[in-house]
Amino acid sequence: MHTTDMSGNKKAEAVAEDPAKVAAFERRVANDEFIEPKDWMPEAYRRTLVRQMSQHAHSEIVGMLPEGNWISRAPSLRRKAILLAKVQDEAGHGLYLYSAAETLGTSRDEMTEALLSGKAKYSTIFNYPTLTWADIGAIGWLVDGAAIMNQVPLQRTSYGPYARAMVRICKEESFHQRQGYEIMMHLAAGTEAQQRMAQDALNRWWWPSLMMFGPPDDKSPNTEQSMRWRIKRDTNDELRQKFVDITVPQAEAIGLTVPDPALKWNEARGAYDFGDVDWEEFYAVVKGEGPVAKERMQARVKAWDDGAWVRDAARVHAEKRAAAKLAAE
Amino acid sequence: MDAIATYALRLGDDSLILGQRLGEWCGHAPALEVDLSLANVALDQVGQATHFLALAGEIEGKGRDGDKLAFHRDVMDFTNCLLVEQPNGDFAQTIARQFLFSHYQELLFAALMASKDARFAAIAAKAVKEVTYHATLASDWVVRLGDGTEESRARMVEGLEWMWRFADELFAMDDVDAAAFAAGVGVDKAALREPWDQRIDAVLADATLERPAARRPVLGGRSGRHSEHLGHLLSDMQFLQRAYPGATW
């Protein structure tokens, strides 16, 4: 569903590499050429990409849980079908992203193990609970909206397989965003109880959505290198501002109030001023202290462990059939 | 409801309840590919339910639409077969349910395409393509699990054991079915039994599994006599519609 730069202060360690190769690589990237799996690339570029892409894939997979929580309770047949299709899209996104990341030499199983052991991160946003139906609207509208801001530039990211995966993903995300807003619009125009539900969801999801763009630029040490490598194309703060500027009028249009007393249109900047994000909360959630982080990981570990016998059976069966076929030839 | 409306309702309820059950897997399946395929089957079933329930409401003519029928009836008015409401259990149990049901549904919809009522025929023509895939998917898994590891085989046997007692109900013809068939609208389900047996036996043979022993069938779903499981499924599914009466979503 999205990417957040959560790399903190860990600078990629220097590896001795042929300066001529590095220079040629940098030139290609600066010229906006795509780097393909068989091309030479600096080790740090490869590592950064595996981290970013697998984190993105994990976010899609963990992101199925908060919305999956409402499939059985969707309030109409139409809403149920849309939600099922949306969560299924997320599984599909996870699949393309894992496949794209595998082209860099790390297997899906290795990436999955890293997620389940807590070594790999996923988006902080999915560590918040979905309490009411309005949360399904808020996730589509805000979380997918923020994801689109992050992802549209990635369609031009330097690594070819990642960029191509993003083209397809972005198309689906923009549908998700619209259906989420449509749910909110409907609730905001509904009964008093529905309006309360919608406002409450906005109150709870607003700040975590702003956190999705990652730490402020002055606390994001890898941004410069990632931008030079075209792995990232805008800074965290630029994207966050863009999101606020687009989303605030959408909230106003349906009569909802953004829960930020400091929010104010700044005529001179042509942009909204907004309050400070609680970065302490963000870093705590990154560390695994989100309100439902334990539940999310428990669900993923359980699905993986409970499914082990199924995956084993599929593998053993394929081996048996291959052996039988060979014997028959 | 008259026999034809009830006939549509039964088709809709089967799909709705199975779709609801499959949706419970979403995000929890044994592999990403399985998550995708189960969600796909769930989505097809919810789509079929939407068409059949709307049709039931239309034939009834009392202003009930698909959502009214899905979200505002209690257990005794649900007409799905007992098989589809069975709990997911482990993956083998889910596959056993899908295997028995999808082969039935494929044969049923293939026959229903010849319905004199164009509305039934049209839904069946679209749905038969979907359920053909479901039957293939489930059969492939029965074979993989049956002829996989010792554990998967034991689980597949258990799953079939759980579901087998509900298979006969699929083919039972009561007054509603007989009336719908006599009117040229419905299908003679009893006639589907033999081709179904052949399909099931062929897949079980490929899976190196024995056909479960015949047993006294458990019946009653079509007349609202369900298992204890359905009430819990409905309380989950109908929660919002019940908690906020009069709201639209």
mmCIF file of C-alpha atoms in Angstrom, chain A residues 166-321:
data_model
loop_
_atom_site.group_PDB
_atom_site.id
_atom_site.type_symbol
_atom_site.label_atom_id
_atom_site.label_comp_id
_atom_site.label_asym_id
_atom_site.label_seq_id
_atom_site.Cartn_x
_atom_site.Cartn_y
_atom_site.Cartn_z
ATOM 1 C CA MET A 166 4.187 0.779 -9.389
ATOM 2 C CA VAL A 167 2.433 1.689 -12.633
ATOM 3 C CA ARG A 168 -0.028 -1.131 -12.137
ATOM 4 C CA ILE A 169 -0.354 -0.592 -8.403
ATOM 5 C CA CYS A 170 -1.062 3.120 -8.759
ATOM 6 C CA LYS A 171 -4.015 2.487 -11.040
ATOM 7 C CA GLU A 172 -5.622 0.266 -8.448
ATOM 8 C CA GLU A 173 -4.756 2.541 -5.540
ATOM 9 C CA SER A 174 -6.515 5.455 -7.119
ATOM 10 C CA PHE A 175 -9.675 3.345 -7.343
ATOM 11 C CA HIS A 176 -9.239 2.423 -3.677
ATOM 12 C CA GLN A 177 -8.860 6.034 -2.701
ATOM 13 C CA ARG A 178 -12.055 7.006 -4.513
ATOM 14 C CA GLN A 179 -14.088 4.217 -2.975
ATOM 15 C CA GLY A 180 -12.824 5.143 0.490
ATOM 16 C CA TYR A 181 -13.823 8.760 0.018
ATOM 17 C CA GLU A 182 -17.171 7.622 -1.310
ATOM 18 C CA ILE A 183 -17.797 5.641 1.901
ATOM 19 C CA MET A 184 -16.937 8.737 3.959
ATOM 20 C CA MET A 185 -19.106 10.964 1.800
ATOM 21 C CA HIS A 186 -22.029 8.622 2.295
ATOM 22 C CA LEU A 187 -21.542 8.434 6.062
ATOM 23 C CA ALA A 188 -21.063 12.180 6.396
ATOM 24 C CA ALA A 189 -24.413 12.684 4.659
ATOM 25 C CA GLY A 190 -26.078 9.933 6.694
ATOM 26 C CA THR A 191 -27.683 9.695 10.130
ATOM 27 C CA GLU A 192 -26.259 11.451 13.151
ATOM 28 C CA ALA A 193 -24.681 8.183 14.281
ATOM 29 C CA GLN A 194 -23.030 7.724 10.905
ATOM 30 C CA GLN A 195 -21.695 11.295 10.907
ATOM 31 C CA ARG A 196 -20.213 10.718 14.334
ATOM 32 C CA MET A 197 -18.618 7.511 13.101
ATOM 33 C CA ALA A 198 -17.078 9.350 10.124
ATOM 34 C CA GLN A 199 -15.699 12.213 12.225
ATOM 35 C CA ASP A 200 -14.300 9.805 14.797
ATOM 36 C CA ALA A 201 -12.505 7.844 12.090
ATOM 37 C CA LEU A 202 -10.977 11.027 10.659
ATOM 38 C CA ASN A 203 -9.883 12.052 14.164
ATOM 39 C CA ARG A 204 -8.097 8.775 14.699
ATOM 40 C CA TRP A 205 -6.536 8.321 11.223
ATOM 41 C CA TRP A 206 -5.447 11.870 10.407
ATOM 42 C CA TRP A 207 -2.170 12.038 12.324
ATOM 43 C CA PRO A 208 -1.066 8.479 11.621
ATOM 44 C CA SER A 209 -1.691 9.241 7.928
ATOM 45 C CA LEU A 210 0.647 12.236 8.082
ATOM 46 C CA MET A 211 3.251 9.965 9.670
ATOM 47 C CA MET A 212 3.122 7.726 6.621
ATOM 48 C CA PHE A 213 5.441 10.092 4.765
ATOM 49 C CA GLY A 214 8.197 9.342 7.214
ATOM 50 C CA PRO A 215 10.288 11.540 9.501
ATOM 51 C CA PRO A 216 10.875 15.222 8.753
ATOM 52 C CA ASP A 217 13.522 15.917 6.122
ATOM 53 C CA ASP A 218 16.129 17.020 8.646
ATOM 54 C CA LYS A 219 15.775 13.611 10.366
ATOM 55 C CA SER A 220 15.854 11.578 7.173
ATOM 56 C CA PRO A 221 19.552 11.104 6.419
ATOM 57 C CA ASN A 222 19.130 8.690 3.524
ATOM 58 C CA THR A 223 16.849 10.961 1.559
ATOM 59 C CA GLU A 224 19.647 12.703 -0.282
ATOM 60 C CA GLN A 225 21.244 9.500 -1.545
ATOM 61 C CA SER A 226 17.883 7.939 -2.366
ATOM 62 C CA MET A 227 16.915 10.994 -4.374
ATOM 63 C CA ARG A 228 20.209 10.960 -6.228
ATOM 64 C CA TRP A 229 19.565 7.333 -7.090
ATOM 65 C CA ARG A 230 15.987 8.116 -8.122
ATOM 66 C CA ILE A 231 14.700 5.588 -5.589
ATOM 67 C CA LYS A 232 12.863 8.479 -4.095
ATOM 68 C CA ARG A 233 11.790 11.520 -6.060
ATOM 69 C CA ASP A 234 10.355 13.940 -3.486
ATOM 70 C CA THR A 235 11.243 14.568 0.135
ATOM 71 C CA ASN A 236 9.043 13.419 2.999
ATOM 72 C CA ASP A 237 8.017 16.939 3.951
ATOM 73 C CA GLU A 238 7.181 17.908 0.363
ATOM 74 C CA LEU A 239 4.871 14.937 0.024
ATOM 75 C CA ARG A 240 3.300 15.519 3.432
ATOM 76 C CA GLN A 241 2.507 19.125 2.503
ATOM 77 C CA LYS A 242 1.003 18.050 -0.790
ATOM 78 C CA PHE A 243 -1.187 15.516 0.995
ATOM 79 C CA VAL A 244 -2.473 18.090 3.487
ATOM 80 C CA ASP A 245 -3.190 20.592 0.720
ATOM 81 C CA ILE A 246 -5.228 18.087 -1.249
ATOM 82 C CA THR A 247 -7.003 16.400 1.640
ATOM 83 C CA VAL A 248 -8.182 19.346 3.751
ATOM 84 C CA PRO A 249 -10.600 20.654 1.089
ATOM 85 C CA GLN A 250 -11.907 17.103 0.623
ATOM 86 C CA ALA A 251 -12.751 16.931 4.322
ATOM 87 C CA GLU A 252 -14.415 20.344 4.205
ATOM 88 C CA ALA A 253 -16.446 19.372 1.155
ATOM 89 C CA ILE A 254 -18.220 16.661 3.122
ATOM 90 C CA GLY A 255 -18.511 18.607 6.359
ATOM 91 C CA LEU A 256 -15.824 16.853 8.368
ATOM 92 C CA THR A 257 -13.293 18.651 10.540
ATOM 93 C CA VAL A 258 -9.581 17.895 10.349
ATOM 94 C CA PRO A 259 -8.451 17.394 13.965
ATOM 95 C CA ASP A 260 -5.700 20.012 13.960
ATOM 96 C CA PRO A 261 -6.331 23.354 15.705
ATOM 97 C CA ALA A 262 -3.195 24.786 14.069
ATOM 98 C CA LEU A 263 -4.420 24.097 10.545
ATOM 99 C CA LYS A 264 -4.656 27.338 8.592
ATOM 100 C CA TRP A 265 -4.425 28.405 4.966
ATOM 101 C CA ASN A 266 -1.275 30.410 4.368
ATOM 102 C CA GLU A 267 -1.961 32.804 1.551
ATOM 103 C CA ALA A 268 1.695 33.731 1.098
ATOM 104 C CA ARG A 269 2.841 30.143 0.726
ATOM 105 C CA GLY A 270 -0.260 29.038 -1.145
ATOM 106 C CA ALA A 271 -0.397 26.064 1.197
ATOM 107 C CA TYR A 272 -1.799 24.990 4.545
ATOM 108 C CA ASP A 273 0.182 25.479 7.724
ATOM 109 C CA PHE A 274 -0.415 22.581 10.032
ATOM 110 C CA GLY A 275 0.463 21.415 13.522
ATOM 111 C CA ASP A 276 3.375 19.275 14.613
ATOM 112 C CA VAL A 277 3.198 15.562 14.135
ATOM 113 C CA ASP A 278 3.871 13.616 17.321
ATOM 114 C CA TRP A 279 7.174 12.107 16.215
ATOM 115 C CA GLU A 280 7.662 10.383 19.511
ATOM 116 C CA GLU A 281 4.570 8.315 18.752
ATOM 117 C CA PHE A 282 5.861 7.641 15.239
ATOM 118 C CA TYR A 283 9.219 6.323 16.437
ATOM 119 C CA ALA A 284 7.520 4.220 19.103
ATOM 120 C CA VAL A 285 5.255 2.659 16.451
ATOM 121 C CA VAL A 286 8.259 2.063 14.178
ATOM 122 C CA LYS A 287 9.867 0.201 17.067
ATOM 123 C CA GLY A 288 6.821 -2.068 17.285
ATOM 124 C CA GLU A 289 4.884 -0.288 19.987
ATOM 125 C CA GLY A 290 1.803 0.534 17.908
ATOM 126 C CA PRO A 291 -1.561 -0.138 19.573
ATOM 127 C CA VAL A 292 -2.216 -3.378 17.658
ATOM 128 C CA ALA A 293 1.322 -4.213 16.487
ATOM 129 C CA LYS A 294 1.296 -7.429 18.483
ATOM 130 C CA GLU A 295 -2.042 -8.495 17.021
ATOM 131 C CA ARG A 296 -0.837 -7.806 13.468
ATOM 132 C CA MET A 297 2.341 -9.826 13.864
ATOM 133 C CA GLN A 298 0.530 -12.572 15.707
ATOM 134 C CA ALA A 299 -1.929 -12.893 12.807
ATOM 135 C CA ARG A 300 0.857 -13.043 10.219
ATOM 136 C CA VAL A 301 2.895 -15.558 12.212
ATOM 137 C CA LYS A 302 -0.179 -17.714 12.783
ATOM 138 C CA ALA A 303 -1.127 -17.698 9.095
ATOM 139 C CA TRP A 304 2.438 -18.621 8.158
ATOM 140 C CA ASP A 305 2.815 -21.356 10.804
ATOM 141 C CA ASP A 306 -0.658 -22.808 10.276
ATOM 142 C CA GLY A 307 -0.020 -22.865 6.537
ATOM 143 C CA ALA A 308 3.316 -24.662 6.749
ATOM 144 C CA TRP A 309 1.795 -28.110 6.230
ATOM 145 C CA VAL A 310 -0.080 -26.850 3.149
ATOM 146 C CA ARG A 311 3.057 -25.421 1.562
ATOM 147 C CA ASP A 312 4.950 -28.609 2.413
ATOM 148 C CA ALA A 313 2.219 -30.734 0.856
ATOM 149 C CA ALA A 314 2.253 -28.678 -2.342
ATOM 150 C CA ARG A 315 6.027 -29.040 -2.628
ATOM 151 C CA VAL A 316 6.068 -32.773 -1.861
ATOM 152 C CA HIS A 317 3.211 -33.395 -4.267
ATOM 153 C CA ALA A 318 4.973 -31.521 -7.060
ATOM 154 C CA GLU A 319 8.121 -33.555 -6.444
ATOM 155 C CA LYS A 320 6.169 -36.818 -6.499
ATOM 156 C CA ARG A 321 4.445 -35.941 -9.752
#
